[in-house]
mmCIF file of C-alpha atoms and ligand atoms in Angstrom:
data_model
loop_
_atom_site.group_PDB
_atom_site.id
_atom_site.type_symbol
_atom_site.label_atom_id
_atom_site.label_comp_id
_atom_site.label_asym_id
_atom_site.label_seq_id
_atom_site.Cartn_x
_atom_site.Cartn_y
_atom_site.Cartn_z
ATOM 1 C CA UNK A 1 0.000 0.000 0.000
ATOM 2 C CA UNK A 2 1.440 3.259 -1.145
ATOM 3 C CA UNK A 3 1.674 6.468 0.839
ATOM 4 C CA UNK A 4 -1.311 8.793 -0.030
ATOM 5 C CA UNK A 5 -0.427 11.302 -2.676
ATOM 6 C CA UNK A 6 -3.115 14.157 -2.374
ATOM 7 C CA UNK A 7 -3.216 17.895 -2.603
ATOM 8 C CA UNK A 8 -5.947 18.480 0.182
ATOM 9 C CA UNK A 9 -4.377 15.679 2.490
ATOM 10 C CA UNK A 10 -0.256 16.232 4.117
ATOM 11 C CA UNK A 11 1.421 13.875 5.583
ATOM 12 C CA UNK A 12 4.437 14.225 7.606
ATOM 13 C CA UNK A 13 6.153 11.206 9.157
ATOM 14 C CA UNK A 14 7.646 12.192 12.681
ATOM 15 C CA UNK A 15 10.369 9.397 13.787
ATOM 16 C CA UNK A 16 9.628 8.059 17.372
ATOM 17 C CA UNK A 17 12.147 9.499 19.376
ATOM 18 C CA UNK A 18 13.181 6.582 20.908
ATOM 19 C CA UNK A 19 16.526 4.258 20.417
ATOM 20 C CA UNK A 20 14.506 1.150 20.547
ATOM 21 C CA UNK A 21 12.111 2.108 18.225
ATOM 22 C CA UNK A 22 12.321 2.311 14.041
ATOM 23 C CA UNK A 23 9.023 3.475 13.407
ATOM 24 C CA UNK A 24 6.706 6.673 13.395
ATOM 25 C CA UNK A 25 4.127 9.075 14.186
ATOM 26 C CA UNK A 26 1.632 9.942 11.148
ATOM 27 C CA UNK A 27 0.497 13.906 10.892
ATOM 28 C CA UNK A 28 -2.097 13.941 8.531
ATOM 29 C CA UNK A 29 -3.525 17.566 7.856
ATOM 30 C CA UNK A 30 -6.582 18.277 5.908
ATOM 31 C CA UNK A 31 -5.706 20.878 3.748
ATOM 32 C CA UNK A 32 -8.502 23.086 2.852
ATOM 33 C CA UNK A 33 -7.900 26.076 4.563
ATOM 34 C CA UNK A 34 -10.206 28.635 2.269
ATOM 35 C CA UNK A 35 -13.319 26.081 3.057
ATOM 36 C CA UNK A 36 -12.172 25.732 6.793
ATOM 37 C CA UNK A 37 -11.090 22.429 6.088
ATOM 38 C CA UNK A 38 -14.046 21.016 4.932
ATOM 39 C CA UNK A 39 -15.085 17.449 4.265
ATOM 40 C CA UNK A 40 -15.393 17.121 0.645
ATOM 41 C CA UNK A 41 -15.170 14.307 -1.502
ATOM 42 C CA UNK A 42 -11.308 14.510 -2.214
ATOM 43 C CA UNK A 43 -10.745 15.023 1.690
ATOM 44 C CA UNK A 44 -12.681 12.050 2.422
ATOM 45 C CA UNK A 45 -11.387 9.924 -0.320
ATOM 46 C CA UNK A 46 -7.695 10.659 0.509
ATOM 47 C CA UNK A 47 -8.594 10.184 4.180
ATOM 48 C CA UNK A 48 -9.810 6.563 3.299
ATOM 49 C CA UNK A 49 -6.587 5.888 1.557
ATOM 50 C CA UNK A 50 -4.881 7.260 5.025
ATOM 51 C CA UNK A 51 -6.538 4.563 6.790
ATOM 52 C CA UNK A 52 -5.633 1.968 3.919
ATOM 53 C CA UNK A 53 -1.989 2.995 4.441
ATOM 54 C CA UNK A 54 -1.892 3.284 8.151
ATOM 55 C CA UNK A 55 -3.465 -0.023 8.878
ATOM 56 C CA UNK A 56 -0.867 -1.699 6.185
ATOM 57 C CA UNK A 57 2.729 -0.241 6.874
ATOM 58 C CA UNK A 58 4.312 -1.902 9.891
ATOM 59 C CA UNK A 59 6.125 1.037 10.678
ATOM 60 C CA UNK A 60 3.290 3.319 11.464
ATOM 61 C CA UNK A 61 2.807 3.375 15.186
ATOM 62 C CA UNK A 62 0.279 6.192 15.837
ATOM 63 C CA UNK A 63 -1.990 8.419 13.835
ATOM 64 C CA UNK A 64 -2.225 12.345 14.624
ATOM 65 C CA UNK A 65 -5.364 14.409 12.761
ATOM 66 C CA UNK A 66 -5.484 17.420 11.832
ATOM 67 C CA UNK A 67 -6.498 20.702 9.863
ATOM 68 C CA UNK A 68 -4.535 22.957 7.920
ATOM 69 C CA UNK A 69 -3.890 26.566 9.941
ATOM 70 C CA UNK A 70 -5.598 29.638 7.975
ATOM 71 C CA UNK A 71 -3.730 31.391 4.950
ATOM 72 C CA UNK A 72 -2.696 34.660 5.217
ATOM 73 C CA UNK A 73 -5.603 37.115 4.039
ATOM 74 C CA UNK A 74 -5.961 38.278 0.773
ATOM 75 C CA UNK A 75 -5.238 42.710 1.051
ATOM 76 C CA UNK A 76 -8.608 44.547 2.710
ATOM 77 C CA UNK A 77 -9.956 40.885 2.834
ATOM 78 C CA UNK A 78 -11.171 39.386 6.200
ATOM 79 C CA UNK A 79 -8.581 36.406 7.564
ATOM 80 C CA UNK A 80 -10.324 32.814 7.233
ATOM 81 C CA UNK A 81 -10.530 31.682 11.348
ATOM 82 C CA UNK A 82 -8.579 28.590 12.484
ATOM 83 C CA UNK A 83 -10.855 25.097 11.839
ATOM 84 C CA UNK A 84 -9.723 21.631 12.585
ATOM 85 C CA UNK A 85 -12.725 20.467 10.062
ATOM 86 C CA UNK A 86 -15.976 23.031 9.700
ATOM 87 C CA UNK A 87 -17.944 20.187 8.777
ATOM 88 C CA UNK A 88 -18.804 18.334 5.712
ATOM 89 C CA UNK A 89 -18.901 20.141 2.252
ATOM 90 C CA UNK A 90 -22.739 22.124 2.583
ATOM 91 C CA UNK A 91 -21.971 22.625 -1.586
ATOM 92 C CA UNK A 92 -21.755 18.816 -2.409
ATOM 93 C CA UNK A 93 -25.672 18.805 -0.805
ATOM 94 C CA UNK A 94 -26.814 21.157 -3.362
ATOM 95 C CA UNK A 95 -29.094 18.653 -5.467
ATOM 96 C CA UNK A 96 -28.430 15.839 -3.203
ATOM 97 C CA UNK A 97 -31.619 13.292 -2.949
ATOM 98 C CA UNK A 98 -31.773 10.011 -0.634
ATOM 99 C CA UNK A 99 -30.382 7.833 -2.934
ATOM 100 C CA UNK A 100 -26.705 9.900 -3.229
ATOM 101 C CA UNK A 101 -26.944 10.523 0.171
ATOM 102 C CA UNK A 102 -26.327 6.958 1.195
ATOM 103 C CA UNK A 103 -24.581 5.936 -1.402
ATOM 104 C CA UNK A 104 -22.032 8.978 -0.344
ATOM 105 C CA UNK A 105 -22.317 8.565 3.556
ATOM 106 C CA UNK A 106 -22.102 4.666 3.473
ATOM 107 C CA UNK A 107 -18.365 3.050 3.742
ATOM 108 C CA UNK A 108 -17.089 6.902 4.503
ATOM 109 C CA UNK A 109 -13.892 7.729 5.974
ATOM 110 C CA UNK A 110 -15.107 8.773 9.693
ATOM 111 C CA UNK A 111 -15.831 4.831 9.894
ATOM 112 C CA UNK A 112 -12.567 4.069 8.473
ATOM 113 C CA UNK A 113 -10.735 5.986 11.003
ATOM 114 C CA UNK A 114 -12.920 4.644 13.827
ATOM 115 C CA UNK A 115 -12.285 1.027 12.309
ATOM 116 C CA UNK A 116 -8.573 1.682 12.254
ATOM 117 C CA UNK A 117 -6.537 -0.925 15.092
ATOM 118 C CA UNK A 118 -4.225 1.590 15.728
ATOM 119 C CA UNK A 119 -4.405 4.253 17.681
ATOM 120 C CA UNK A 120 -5.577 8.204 16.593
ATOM 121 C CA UNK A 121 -5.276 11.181 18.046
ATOM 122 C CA UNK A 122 -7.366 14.415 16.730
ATOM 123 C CA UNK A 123 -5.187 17.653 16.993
ATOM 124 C CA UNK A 124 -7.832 20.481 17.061
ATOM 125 C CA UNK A 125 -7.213 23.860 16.739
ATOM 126 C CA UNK A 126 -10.426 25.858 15.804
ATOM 127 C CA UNK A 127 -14.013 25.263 14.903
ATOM 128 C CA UNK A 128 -14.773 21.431 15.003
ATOM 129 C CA UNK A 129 -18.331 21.556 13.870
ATOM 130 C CA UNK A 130 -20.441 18.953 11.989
ATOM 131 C CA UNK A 131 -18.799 16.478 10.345
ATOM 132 C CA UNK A 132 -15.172 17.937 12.146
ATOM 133 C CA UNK A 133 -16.970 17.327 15.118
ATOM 134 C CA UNK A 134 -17.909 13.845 14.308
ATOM 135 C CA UNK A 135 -14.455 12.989 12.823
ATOM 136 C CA UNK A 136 -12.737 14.346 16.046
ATOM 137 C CA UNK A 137 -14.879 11.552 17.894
ATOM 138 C CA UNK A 138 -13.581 8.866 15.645
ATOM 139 C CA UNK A 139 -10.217 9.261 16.829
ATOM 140 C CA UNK A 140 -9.449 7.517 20.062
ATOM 141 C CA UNK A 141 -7.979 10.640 21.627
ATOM 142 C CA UNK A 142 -8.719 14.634 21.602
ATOM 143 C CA UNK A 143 -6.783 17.210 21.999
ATOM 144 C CA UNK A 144 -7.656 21.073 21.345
ATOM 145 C CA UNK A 145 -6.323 24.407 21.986
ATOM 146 C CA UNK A 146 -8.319 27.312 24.050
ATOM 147 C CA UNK A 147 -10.242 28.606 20.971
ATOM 148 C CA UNK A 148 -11.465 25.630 19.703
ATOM 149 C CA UNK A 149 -15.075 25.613 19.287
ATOM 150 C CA UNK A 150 -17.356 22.494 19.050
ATOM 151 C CA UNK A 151 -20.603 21.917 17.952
ATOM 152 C CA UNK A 152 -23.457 19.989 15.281
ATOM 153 C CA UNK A 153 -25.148 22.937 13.457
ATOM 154 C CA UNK A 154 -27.008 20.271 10.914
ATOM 155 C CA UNK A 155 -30.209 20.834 12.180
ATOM 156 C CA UNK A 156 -29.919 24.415 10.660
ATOM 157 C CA UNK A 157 -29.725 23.175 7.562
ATOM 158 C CA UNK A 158 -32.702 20.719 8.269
ATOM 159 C CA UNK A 159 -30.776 17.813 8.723
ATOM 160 C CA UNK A 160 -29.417 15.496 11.701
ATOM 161 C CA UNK A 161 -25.930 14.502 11.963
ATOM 162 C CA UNK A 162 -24.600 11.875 9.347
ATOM 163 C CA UNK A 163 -21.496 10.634 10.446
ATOM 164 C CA UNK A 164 -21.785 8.527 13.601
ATOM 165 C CA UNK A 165 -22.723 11.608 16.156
ATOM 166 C CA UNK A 166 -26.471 10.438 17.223
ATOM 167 C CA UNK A 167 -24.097 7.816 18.577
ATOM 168 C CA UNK A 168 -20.213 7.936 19.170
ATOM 169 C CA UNK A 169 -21.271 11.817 20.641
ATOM 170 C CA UNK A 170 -23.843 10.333 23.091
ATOM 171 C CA UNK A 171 -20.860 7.588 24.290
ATOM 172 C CA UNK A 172 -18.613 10.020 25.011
ATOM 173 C CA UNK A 173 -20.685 12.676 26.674
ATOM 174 C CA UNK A 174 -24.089 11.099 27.375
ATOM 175 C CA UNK A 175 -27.725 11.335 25.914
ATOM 176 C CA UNK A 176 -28.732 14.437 27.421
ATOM 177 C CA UNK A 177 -26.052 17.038 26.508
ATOM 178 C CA UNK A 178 -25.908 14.848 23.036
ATOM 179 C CA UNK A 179 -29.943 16.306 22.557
ATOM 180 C CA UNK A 180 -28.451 19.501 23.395
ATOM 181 C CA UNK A 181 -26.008 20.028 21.282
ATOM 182 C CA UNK A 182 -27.866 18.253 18.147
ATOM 183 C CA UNK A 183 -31.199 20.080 18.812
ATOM 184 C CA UNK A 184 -29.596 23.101 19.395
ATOM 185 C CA UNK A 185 -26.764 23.313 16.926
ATOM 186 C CA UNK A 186 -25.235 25.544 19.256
ATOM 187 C CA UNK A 187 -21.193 26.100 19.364
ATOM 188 C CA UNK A 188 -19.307 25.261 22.920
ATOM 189 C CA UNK A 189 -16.400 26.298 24.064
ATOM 190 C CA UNK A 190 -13.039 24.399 24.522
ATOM 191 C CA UNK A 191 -13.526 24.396 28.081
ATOM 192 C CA UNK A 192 -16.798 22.990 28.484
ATOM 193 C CA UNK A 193 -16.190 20.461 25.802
ATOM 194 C CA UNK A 194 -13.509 19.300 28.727
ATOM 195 C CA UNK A 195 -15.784 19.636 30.707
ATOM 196 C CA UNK A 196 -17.993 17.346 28.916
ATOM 197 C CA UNK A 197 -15.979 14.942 28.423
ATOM 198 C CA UNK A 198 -15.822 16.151 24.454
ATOM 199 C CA UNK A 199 -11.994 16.459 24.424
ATOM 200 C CA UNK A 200 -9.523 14.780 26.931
ATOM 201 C CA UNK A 201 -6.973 17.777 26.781
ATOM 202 C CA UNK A 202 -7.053 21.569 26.242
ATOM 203 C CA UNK A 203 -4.233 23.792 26.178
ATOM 204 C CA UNK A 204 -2.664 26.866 24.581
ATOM 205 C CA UNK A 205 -2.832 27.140 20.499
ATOM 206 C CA UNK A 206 0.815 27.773 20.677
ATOM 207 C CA UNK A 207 1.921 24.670 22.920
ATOM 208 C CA UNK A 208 -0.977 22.123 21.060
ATOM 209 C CA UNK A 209 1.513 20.587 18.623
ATOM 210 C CA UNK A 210 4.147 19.986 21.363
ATOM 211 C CA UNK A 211 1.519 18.711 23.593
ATOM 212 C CA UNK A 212 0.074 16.348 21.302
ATOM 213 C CA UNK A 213 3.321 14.885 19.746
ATOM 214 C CA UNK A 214 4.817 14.431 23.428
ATOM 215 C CA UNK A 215 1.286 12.292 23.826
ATOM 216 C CA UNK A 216 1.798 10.305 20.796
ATOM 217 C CA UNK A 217 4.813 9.266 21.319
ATOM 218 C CA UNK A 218 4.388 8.357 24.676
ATOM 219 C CA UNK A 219 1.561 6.035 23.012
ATOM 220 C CA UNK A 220 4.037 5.203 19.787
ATOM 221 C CA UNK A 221 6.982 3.857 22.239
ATOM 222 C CA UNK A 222 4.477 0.972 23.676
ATOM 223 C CA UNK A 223 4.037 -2.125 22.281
ATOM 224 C CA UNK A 224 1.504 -2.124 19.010
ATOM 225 C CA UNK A 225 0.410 -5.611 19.535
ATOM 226 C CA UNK A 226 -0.463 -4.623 23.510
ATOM 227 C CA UNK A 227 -1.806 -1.285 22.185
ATOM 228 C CA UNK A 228 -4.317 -2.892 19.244
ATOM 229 C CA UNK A 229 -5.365 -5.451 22.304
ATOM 230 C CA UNK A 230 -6.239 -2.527 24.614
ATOM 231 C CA UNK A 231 -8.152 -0.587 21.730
ATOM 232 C CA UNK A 232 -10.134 -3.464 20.572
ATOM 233 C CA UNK A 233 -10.546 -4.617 23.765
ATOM 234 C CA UNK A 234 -11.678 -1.031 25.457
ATOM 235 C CA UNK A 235 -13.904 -0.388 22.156
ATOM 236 C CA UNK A 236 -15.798 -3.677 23.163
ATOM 237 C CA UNK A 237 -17.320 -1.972 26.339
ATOM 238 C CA UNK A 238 -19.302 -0.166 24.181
ATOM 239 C CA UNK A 239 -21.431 -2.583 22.326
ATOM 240 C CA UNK A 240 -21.289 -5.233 25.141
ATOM 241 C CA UNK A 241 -22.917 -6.041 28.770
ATOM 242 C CA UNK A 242 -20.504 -5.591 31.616
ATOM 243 C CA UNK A 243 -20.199 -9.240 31.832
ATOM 244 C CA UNK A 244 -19.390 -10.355 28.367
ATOM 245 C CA UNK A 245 -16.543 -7.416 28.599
ATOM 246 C CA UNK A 246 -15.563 -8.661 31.633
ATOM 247 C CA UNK A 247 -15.263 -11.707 30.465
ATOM 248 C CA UNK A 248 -13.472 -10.729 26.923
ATOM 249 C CA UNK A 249 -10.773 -8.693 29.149
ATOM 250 C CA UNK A 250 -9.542 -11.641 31.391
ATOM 251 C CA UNK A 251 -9.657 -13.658 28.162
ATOM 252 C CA UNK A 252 -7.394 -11.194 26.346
ATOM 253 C CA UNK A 253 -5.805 -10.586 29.699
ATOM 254 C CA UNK A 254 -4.817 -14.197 29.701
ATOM 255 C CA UNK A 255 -3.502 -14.285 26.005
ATOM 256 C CA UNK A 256 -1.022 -12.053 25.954
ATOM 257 C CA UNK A 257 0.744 -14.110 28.797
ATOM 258 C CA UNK A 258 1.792 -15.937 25.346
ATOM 259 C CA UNK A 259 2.759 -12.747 23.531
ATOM 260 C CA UNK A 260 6.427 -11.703 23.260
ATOM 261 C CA UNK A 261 5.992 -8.196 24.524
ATOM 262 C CA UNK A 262 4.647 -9.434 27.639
ATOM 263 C CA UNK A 263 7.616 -11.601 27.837
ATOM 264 C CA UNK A 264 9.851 -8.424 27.334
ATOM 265 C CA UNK A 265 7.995 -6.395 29.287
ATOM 266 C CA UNK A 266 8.464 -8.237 32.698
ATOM 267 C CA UNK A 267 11.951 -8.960 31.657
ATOM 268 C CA UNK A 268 12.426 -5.193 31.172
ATOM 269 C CA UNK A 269 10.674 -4.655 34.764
ATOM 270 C CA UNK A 270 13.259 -6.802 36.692
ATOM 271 C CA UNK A 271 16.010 -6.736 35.027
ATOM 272 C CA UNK A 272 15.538 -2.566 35.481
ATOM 273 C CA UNK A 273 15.929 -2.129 31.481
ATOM 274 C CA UNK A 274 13.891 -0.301 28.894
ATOM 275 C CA UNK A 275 11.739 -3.002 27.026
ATOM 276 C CA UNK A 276 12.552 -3.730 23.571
ATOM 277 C CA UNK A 277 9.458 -4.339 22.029
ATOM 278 C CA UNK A 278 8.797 -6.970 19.418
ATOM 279 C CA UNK A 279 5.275 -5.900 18.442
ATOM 280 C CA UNK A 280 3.756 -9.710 18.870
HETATM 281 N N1 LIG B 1 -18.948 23.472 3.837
HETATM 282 C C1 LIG B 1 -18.547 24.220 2.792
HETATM 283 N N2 LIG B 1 -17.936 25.412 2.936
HETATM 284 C C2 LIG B 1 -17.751 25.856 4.172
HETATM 285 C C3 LIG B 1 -18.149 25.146 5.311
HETATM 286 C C4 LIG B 1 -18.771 23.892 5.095
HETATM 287 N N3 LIG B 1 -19.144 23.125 6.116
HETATM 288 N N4 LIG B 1 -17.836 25.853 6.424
HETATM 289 C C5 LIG B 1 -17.244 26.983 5.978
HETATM 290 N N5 LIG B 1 -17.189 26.981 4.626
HETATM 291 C C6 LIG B 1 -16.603 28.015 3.757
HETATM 292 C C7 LIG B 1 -17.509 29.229 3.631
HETATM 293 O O1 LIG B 1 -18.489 29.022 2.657
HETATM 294 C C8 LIG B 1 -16.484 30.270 3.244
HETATM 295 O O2 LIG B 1 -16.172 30.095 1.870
HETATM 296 P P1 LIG B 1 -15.969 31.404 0.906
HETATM 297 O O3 LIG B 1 -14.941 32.258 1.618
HETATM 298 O O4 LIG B 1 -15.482 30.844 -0.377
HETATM 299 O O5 LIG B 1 -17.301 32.072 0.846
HETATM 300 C C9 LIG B 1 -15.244 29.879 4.025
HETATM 301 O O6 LIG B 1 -15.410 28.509 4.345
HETATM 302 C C10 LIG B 1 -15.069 30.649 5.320
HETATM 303 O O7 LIG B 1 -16.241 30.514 6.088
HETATM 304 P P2 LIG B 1 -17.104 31.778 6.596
HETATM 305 O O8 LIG B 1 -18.507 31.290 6.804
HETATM 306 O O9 LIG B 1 -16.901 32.941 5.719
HETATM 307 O O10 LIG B 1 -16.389 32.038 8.002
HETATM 308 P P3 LIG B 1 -17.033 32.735 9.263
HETATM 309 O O11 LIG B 1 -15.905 33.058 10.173
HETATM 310 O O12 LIG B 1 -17.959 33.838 8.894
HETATM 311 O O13 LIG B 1 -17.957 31.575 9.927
HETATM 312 C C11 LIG B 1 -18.463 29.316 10.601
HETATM 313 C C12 LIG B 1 -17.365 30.389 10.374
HETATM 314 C C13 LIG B 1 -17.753 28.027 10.969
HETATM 315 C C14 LIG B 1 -19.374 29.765 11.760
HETATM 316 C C15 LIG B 1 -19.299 29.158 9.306
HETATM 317 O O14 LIG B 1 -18.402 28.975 8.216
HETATM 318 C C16 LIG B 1 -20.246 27.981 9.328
HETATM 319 O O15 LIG B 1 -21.293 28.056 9.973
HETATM 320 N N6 LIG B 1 -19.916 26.902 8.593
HETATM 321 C C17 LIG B 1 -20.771 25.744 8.421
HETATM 322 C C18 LIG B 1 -20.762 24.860 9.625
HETATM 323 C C19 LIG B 1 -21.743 23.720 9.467
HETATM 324 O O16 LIG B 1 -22.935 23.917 9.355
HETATM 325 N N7 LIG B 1 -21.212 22.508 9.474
HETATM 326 C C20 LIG B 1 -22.016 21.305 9.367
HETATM 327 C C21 LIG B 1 -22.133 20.893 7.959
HETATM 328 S S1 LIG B 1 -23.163 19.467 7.795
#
């Protein structure tokens, strides 16, 4: 699988700083700045081959979102604001019926980040509304800076969120502020997406990138077979009964007592070493 080539999708590859470790951190940045980054049919396309990519190249440890940073304004013009993803296209509905709709929505790339084994972070710096909003909670991780705003504005343009928030929203911050925000289609603030529960971090635009890299590769220097366990795993809790997931934890609890990483991770413990991982 080949590295995806595209003009509204970078991609940077960030080494794990780590001597133990040849491998690194994806930054992929959605690179629609004039549209406030947002989710049209080349972003989502490119994003799928992301996924493709990320999933397939052993070296790939950890995959960072985000959206391009506003270009400077044209003379006497207004400055664009800062958006990690404004939402999907609103001029690919134009003419839209039923039938395209599914066809367009079904198999997108917000499920193929959410189906990805590995783990994501979203990097969010600016409005995360709509679709952004949904894509953020795809990722297993968010982190945003002060002026981030969040929100699900489709039900001012008659419509209901399309990309997973009726649900993965309502898991993350329950059913009630879920109605809120959907019914409303008001914005919130950084902060009380924290306090939510929305985002896991919020800090200072200027620090986010720091921030979020020291995160990832705090997460890129464990094991990937232990980290793919935990996801799939952790992901189960939310489909399952407490029991069953019970049940499938001391299950996978018990198998990777046969995995090398364990092996090398207990080793690494006594023997007062840094574990060399083998990623099985
Ligand atoms: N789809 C398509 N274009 C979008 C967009 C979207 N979701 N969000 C913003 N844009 C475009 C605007 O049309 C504008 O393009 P133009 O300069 O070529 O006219 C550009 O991005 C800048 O946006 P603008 O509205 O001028 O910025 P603003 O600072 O006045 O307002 C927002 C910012 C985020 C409040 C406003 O752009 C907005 O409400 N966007 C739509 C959000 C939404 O409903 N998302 C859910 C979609 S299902």
């Amino acid at each position: 699988m080949d590295e995806p080539n595209s003009r509204v999708l970078s991609i940077e590859k960030i080494s794990v700083n780590d001597p133990y470790i040849d491998g690194y951190i994806i930054l992929a940045t959605i690179n629609r700045p004039n549209k406030l980054n947002a989710l049209n049919s080349a972003v989502m396309d490119s994003l799928k081959s992301l996924c493709a990519w990320v999933e397939s190249n052993q070296m790939i440890r950890c995959l960072v979102i985000t959206g391009a940073q506003p270009m400077p304004a044209d003379e006497g013009k207004r400055p664009k604001p800062n958006a990690f993803v404004a939402g999907a296209d609103i001029a690919e509905f134009v003419g839209m019926d039923s039938r395209a709709t599914r066809d367009k929505f079904a198999d997108n790339a917000v499920e193929a980040i959410w189906s990805l084994t590995k783990p994501t972070i979203a990097m969010i710096d600016g409005f995360a509304l709509g679709g952004g909003c949904e894509l953020a909670c795809s990722c297993d991780i968010r982190v945003a800076s002060t002026r981030s705003k969040f929100g699900t504005p489709e039900i001012n343009l008659g419509l209901i969120p399309g990309y997973g928030a009726t649900q993965r929203l309502t898991k993350l911050i329950g059913y009630g502020k879920t109605l809120e925000m959907v019914m409303s289609g008001e914005m919130i603030s950084a902060q009380e997406a924290l306090n939510i529960g929305l985002v896991n971090h919020v800090c200072e635009h200027d620090n986010l990138r720091e921030f979020t890299m020291e995160l990832a590769t705090k997460i890129a220097t464990k094991s990937v077979h232990t980290l793919i366990t935990a996801k799939r795993v952790i992901r189960a809790a939310l489909n399952s009964t407490l029991d069953a997931g019970i049940a499938l934890e001391a299950e996978e609890f018990a198998n990777l007592f046969d995995s090398k990483d364990q092996q090398e991770g207990v080793r690494a413990f006594m023997e007062r070493d840094k574990p060399k991982w083998h990623d099985e």
